[in-house]
Short mmCIF file of C-alpha atoms in Angstrom, two decimals:
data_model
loop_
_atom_site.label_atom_id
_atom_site.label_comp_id
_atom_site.label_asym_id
_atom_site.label_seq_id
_atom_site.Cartn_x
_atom_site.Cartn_y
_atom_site.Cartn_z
CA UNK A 3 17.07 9.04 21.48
CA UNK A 4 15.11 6.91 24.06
CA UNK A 5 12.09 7.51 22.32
CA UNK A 6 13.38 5.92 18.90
CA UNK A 7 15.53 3.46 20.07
CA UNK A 8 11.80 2.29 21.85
CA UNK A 9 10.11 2.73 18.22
CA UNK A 10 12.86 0.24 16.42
CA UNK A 11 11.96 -2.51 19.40
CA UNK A 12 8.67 -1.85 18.43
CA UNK A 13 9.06 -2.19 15.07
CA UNK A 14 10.96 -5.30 15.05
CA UNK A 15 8.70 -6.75 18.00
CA UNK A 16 5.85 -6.31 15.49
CA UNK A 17 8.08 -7.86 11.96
CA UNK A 18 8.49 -11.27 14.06
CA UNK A 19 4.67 -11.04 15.04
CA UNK A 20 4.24 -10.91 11.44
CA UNK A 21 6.16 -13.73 10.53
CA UNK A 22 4.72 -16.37 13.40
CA UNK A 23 0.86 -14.77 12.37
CA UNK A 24 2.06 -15.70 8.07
CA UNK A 25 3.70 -19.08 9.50
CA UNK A 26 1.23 -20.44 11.67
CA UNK A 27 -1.37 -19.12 8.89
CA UNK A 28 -0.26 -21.02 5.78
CA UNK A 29 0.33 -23.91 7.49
CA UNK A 30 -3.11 -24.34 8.55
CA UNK A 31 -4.76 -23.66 5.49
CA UNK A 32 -6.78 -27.41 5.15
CA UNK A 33 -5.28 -29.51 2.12
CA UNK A 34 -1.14 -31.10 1.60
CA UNK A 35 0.70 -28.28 -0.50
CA UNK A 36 2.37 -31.44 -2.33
CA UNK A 37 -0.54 -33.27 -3.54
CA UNK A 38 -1.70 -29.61 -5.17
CA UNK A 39 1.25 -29.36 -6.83
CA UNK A 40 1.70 -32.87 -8.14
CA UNK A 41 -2.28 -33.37 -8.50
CA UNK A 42 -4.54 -36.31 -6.90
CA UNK A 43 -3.03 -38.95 -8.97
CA UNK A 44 0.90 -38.21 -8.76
CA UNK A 45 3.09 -41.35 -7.51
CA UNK A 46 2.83 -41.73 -3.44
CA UNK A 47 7.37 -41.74 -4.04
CA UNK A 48 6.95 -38.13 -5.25
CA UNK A 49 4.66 -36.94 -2.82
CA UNK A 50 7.59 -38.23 -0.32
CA UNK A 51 10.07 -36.75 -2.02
CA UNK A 52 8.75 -33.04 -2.64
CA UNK A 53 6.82 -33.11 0.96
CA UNK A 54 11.09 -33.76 1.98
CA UNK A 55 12.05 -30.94 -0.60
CA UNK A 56 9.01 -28.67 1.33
CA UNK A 57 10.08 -29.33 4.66
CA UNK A 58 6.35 -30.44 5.38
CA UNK A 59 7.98 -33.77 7.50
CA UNK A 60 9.68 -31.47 9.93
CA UNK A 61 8.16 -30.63 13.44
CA UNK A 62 6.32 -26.99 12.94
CA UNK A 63 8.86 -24.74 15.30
CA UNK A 64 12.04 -26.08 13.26
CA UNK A 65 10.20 -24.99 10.14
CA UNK A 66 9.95 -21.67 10.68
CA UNK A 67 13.29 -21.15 12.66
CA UNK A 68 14.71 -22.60 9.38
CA UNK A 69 12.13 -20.15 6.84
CA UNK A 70 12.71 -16.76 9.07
CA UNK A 71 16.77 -17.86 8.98
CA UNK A 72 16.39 -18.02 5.41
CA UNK A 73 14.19 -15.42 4.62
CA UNK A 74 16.33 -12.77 6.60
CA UNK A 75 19.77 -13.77 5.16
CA UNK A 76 18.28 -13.88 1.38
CA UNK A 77 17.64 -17.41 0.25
CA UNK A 78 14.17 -17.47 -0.30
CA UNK A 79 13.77 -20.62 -1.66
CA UNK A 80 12.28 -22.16 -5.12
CA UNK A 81 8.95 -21.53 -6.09
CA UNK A 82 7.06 -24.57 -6.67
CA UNK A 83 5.09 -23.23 -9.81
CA UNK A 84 8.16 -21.27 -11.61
CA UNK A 85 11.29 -23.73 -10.62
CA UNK A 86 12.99 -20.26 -10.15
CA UNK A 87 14.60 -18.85 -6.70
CA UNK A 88 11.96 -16.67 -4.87
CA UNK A 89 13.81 -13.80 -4.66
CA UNK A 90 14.48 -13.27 -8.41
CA UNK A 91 10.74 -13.77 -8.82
CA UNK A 92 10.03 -10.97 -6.01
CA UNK A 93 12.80 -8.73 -7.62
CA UNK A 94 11.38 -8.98 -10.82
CA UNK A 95 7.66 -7.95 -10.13
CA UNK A 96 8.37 -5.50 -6.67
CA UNK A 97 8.99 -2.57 -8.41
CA UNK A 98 5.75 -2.84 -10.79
CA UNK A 99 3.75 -2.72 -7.63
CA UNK A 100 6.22 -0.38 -5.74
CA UNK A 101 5.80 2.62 -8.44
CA UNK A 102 2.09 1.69 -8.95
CA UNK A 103 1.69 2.21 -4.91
CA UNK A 104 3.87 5.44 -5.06
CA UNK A 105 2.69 6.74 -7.79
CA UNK A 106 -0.88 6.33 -6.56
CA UNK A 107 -0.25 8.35 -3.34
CA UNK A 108 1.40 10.85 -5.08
CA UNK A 109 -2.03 11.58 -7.06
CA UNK A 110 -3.67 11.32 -3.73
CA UNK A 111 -2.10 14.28 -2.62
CA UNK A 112 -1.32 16.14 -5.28
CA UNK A 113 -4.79 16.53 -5.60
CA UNK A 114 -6.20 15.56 -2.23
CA UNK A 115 -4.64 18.32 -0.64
CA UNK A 116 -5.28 21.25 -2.54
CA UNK A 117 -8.71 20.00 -2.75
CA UNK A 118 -9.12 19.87 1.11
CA UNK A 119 -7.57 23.12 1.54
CA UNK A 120 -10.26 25.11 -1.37
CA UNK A 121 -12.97 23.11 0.32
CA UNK A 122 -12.32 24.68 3.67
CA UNK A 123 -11.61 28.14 2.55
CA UNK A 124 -15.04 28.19 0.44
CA UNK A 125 -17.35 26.42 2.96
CA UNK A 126 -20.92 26.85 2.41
CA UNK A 127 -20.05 28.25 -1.55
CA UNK A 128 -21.65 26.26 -3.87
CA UNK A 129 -18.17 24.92 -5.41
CA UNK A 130 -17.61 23.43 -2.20
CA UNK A 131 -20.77 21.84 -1.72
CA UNK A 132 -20.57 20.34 -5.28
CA UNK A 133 -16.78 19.04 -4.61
CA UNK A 134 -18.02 17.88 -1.12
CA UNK A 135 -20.55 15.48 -2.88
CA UNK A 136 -17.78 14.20 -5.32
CA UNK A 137 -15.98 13.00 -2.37
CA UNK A 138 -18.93 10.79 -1.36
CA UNK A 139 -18.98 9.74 -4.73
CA UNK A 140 -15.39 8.80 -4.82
CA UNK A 141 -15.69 7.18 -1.48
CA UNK A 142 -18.79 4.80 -3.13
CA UNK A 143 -17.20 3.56 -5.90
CA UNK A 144 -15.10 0.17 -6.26
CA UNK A 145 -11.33 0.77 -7.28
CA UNK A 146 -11.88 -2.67 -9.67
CA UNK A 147 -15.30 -0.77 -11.30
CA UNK A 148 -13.52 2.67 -11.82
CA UNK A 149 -10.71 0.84 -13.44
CA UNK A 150 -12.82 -0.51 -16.08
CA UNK A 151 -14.64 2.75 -16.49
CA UNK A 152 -11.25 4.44 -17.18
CA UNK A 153 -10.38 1.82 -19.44
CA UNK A 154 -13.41 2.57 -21.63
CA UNK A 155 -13.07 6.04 -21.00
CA UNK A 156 -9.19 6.83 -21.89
CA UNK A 157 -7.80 3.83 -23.06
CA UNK A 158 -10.79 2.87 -26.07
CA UNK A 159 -13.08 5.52 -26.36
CA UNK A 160 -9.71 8.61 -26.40
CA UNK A 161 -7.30 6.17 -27.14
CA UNK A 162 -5.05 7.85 -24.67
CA UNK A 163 -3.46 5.55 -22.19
CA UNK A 164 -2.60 1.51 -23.31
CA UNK A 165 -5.66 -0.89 -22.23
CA UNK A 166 -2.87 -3.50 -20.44
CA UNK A 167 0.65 -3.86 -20.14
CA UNK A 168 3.75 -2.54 -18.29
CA UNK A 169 6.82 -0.95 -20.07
CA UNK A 170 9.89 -0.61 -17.50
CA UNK A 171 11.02 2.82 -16.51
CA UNK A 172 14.60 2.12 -18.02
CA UNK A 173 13.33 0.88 -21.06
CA UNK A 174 10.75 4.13 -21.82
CA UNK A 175 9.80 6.25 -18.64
CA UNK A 176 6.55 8.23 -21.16
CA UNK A 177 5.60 4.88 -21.66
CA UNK A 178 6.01 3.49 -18.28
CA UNK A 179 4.25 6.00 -16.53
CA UNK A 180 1.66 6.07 -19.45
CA UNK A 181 0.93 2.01 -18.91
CA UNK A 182 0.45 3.32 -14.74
CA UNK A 183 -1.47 6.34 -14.82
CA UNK A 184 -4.88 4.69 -14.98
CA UNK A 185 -4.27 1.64 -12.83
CA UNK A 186 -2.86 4.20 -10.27
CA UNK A 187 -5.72 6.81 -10.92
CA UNK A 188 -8.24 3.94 -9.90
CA UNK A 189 -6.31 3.26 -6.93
CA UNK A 190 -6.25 6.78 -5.65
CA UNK A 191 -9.49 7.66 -5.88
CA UNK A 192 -10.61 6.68 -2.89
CA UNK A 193 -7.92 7.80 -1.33
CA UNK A 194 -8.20 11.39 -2.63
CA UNK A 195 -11.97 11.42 -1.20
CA UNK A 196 -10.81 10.62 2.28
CA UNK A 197 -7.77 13.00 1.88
CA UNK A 198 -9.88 16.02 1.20
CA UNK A 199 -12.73 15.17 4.07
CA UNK A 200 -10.36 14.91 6.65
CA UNK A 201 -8.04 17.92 5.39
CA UNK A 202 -11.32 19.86 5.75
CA UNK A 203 -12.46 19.02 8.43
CA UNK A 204 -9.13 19.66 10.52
CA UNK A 205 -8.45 22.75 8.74
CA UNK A 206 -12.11 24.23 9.80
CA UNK A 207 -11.52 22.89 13.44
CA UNK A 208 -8.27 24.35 13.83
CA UNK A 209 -9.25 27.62 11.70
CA UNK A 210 -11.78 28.04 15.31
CA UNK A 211 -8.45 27.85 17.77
CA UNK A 212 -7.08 30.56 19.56
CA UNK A 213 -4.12 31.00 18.06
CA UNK A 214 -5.62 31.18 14.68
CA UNK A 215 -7.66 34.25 16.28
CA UNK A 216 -4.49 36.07 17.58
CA UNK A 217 -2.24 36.02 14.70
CA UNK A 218 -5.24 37.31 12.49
CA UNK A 219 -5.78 40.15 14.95
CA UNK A 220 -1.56 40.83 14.66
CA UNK A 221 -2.44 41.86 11.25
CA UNK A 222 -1.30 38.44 9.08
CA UNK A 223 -2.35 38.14 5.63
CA UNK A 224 -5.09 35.19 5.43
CA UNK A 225 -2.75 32.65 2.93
CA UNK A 226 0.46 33.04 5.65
CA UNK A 227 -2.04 32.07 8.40
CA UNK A 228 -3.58 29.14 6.44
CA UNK A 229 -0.18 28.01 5.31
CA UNK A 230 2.19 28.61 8.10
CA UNK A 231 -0.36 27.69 11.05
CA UNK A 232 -3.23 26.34 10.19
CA UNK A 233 -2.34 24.03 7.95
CA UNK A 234 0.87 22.81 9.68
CA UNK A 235 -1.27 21.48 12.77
CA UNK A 236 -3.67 20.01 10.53
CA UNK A 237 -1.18 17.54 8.74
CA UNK A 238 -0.62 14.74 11.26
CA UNK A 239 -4.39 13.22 10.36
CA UNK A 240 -2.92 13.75 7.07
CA UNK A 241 -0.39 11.49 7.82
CA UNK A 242 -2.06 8.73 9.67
CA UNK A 243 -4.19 8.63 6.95
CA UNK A 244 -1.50 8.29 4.21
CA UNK A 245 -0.02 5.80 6.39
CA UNK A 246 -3.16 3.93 5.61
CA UNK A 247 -3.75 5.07 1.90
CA UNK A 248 -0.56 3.07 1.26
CA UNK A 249 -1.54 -0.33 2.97
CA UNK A 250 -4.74 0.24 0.89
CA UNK A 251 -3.14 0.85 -1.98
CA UNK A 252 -0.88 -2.29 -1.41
CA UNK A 253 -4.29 -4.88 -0.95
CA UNK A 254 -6.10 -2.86 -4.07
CA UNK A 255 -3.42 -3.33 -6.44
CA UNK A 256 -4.25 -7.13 -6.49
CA UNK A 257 -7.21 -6.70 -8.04
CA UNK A 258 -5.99 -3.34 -10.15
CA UNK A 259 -3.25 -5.08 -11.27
CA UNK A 260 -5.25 -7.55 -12.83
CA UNK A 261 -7.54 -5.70 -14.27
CA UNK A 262 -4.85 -3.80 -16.10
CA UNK A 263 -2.58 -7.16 -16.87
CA UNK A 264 0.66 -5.18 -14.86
CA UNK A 265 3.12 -8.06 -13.84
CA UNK A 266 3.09 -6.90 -9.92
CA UNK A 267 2.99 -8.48 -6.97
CA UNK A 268 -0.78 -8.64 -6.63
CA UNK A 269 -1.19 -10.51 -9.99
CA UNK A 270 1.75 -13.22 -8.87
CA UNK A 271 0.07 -13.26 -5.36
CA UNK A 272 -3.13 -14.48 -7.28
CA UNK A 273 -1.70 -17.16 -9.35
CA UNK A 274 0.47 -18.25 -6.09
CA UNK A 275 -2.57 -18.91 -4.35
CA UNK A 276 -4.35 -20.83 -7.18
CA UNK A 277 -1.55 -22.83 -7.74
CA UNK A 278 -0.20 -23.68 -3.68
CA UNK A 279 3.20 -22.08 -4.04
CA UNK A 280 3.85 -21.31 -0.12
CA UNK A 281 7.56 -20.49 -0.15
CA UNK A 282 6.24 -17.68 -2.93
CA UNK A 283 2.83 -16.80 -0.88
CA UNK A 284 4.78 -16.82 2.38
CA UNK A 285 7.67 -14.34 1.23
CA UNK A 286 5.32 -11.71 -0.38
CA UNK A 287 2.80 -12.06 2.07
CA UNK A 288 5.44 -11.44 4.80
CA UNK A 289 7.59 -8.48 2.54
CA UNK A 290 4.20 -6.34 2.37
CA UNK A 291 3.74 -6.85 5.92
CA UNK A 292 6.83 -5.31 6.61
CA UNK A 293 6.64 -2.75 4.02
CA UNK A 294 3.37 -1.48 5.95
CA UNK A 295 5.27 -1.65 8.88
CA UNK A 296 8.02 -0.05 8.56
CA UNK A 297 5.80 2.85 6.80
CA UNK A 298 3.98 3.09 10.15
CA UNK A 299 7.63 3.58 11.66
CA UNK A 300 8.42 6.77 9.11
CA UNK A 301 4.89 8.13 9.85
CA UNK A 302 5.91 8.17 14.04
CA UNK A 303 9.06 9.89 13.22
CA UNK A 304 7.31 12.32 10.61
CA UNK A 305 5.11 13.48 13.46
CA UNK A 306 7.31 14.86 15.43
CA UNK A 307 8.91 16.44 12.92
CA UNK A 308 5.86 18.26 12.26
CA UNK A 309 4.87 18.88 16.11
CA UNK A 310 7.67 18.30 18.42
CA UNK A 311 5.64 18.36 21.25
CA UNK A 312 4.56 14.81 20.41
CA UNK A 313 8.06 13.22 21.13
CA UNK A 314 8.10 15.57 24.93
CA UNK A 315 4.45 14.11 25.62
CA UNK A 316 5.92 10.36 25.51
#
């Protein structure tokens, strides 16, 4: 219990290091949020009045005691560009980018995995080799560059998968997933090449161990040593490389989502910056900060639920 309860202070230690680091980091960005918004020639009375509306006249400290108070019991504010409330914005668009993300990963390891495991059973057959060089491949190229390749590929050459466009789950889920497939292929790609280098790579180190040795010699049939011994020690660089995977696949969806015209968080983070909105920027900056962090937290717990003898060590 000690050793969670010291995880959650960890956790939330490391949400309000966050939100001083997004702060302190939009409000130094060089030019007045208000003149951007009203332009160079708007009326010196309504810079006042919407540098008042911003909060921009108030001392720094009060500022943010005042945004993280509001940002933790809900009101989020207006966005400057939409006139809406923040958090109906931020509702609207999360779950494009959420099922994108998820999605992606799930494609990561659906095929990553597998993959890795073939790769290490058949090292130094040809098949191997050949999938081994794929993975350097997939590791080279741009997620923004594959996306437009699968666009010409699927989308105008098969006519397989829509070119743009997002159709909610509770509207048509064929069609939903259809308009995310590709954006979240693109995305995964890279992911799937690091999944399967570092799957092999553990599973031929740990194939070498001692214990791998004895329960052959017992007698065990090859697949119930792979599955129930090998490959169990072998997932926690797995993990902390999921872990990863997903913060990656938060920071590529801004350009992926753009590419494919989905209305996620990456293509409002895009027009927030072009436009100045900070109570916008600063909410979705901060939410996928915490997102990431609080996905470090599960990965911690899901090792030792995989190897026990982590949570004894500390």
């Amino acid at each position: 219990m000690r050793f969670y309860i010291r995880k959650l202070l960890t956790l939330l230690s490391t949400v309000l290091l966050v939100s001083v680091i997004t702060f302190l980091v939009f409000q130094i960005l060089p030019g007045d949020p208000a003149q951007i918004v009203l332009g160079v020639d708007a009326d010196p009375h309504q810079l006042a009045e919407l540098r008042r509306t911003m909060g921009l006249e108030r001392p720094a400290v009060e500022r943010y005691i005042g945004w993280i108070k509001d940002t933790f019991t809900g009101d989020l504010g207006e966005s400057l560009r939409y006139h809406r409330p923040v958090a109906d914005i931020v509702s609207e668009r999360m779950p494009v980018t959420v099922s994108l993300a998820l999605l992606s990963v799930g494609l990561t390891l659906l095929i990553g995995v597998p993959l890795g495991i073939y790769i290490a059973r058949k090292d130094g057959k040809l098949s191997a080799l050949l999938l081994s060089m794929l993975t350097q491949l997939g590791l080279a190229v741009p997620s923004f560059w594959l996306a437009f390749i699968l666009i010409l590929l699927f989308s105008v050459t098969f006519r397989i998968f829509p070119t743009y466009g997002y159709v909610r789950w509770s509207v048509d889920p064929l069609r939903a997933f259809q308009s995310l497939f590709l954006p979240a292929l693109a995305l995964a790609v890279p992911g799937i090449a690091v999944v399967i280098r570092y799957l092999r790579n553990t599973l031929l180190d740990q194939s070498r161990m001692d214990y791998v040795r004895t329960a052959r010699s017992k007698g065990l049939r090859e697949n119930i040593v792979m599955y129930r011994h090998i490959l169990r020690n072998s997932l926690i660089p797995v993990l902390t490389i999921v872990g990863l995977l997903i913060a990656d696949t938060l920071g590529g969806s801004i350009v992926v989502e753009n590419v494919f015209a989905l209305p996620g968080l990456g293509n409002l983070l895009i027009t927030s910056i072009g436009t100045r909105d900070l109570p916008l920027l600063q909410t979705m900056v901060l939410y996928i900060a915490i997102i990431v962090v609080c996905i470090n937290f599960i990965v911690d717990i899901l090792y030792m639920v995989i190897d026990p003898r982590i949570r004894l060590k500390r």
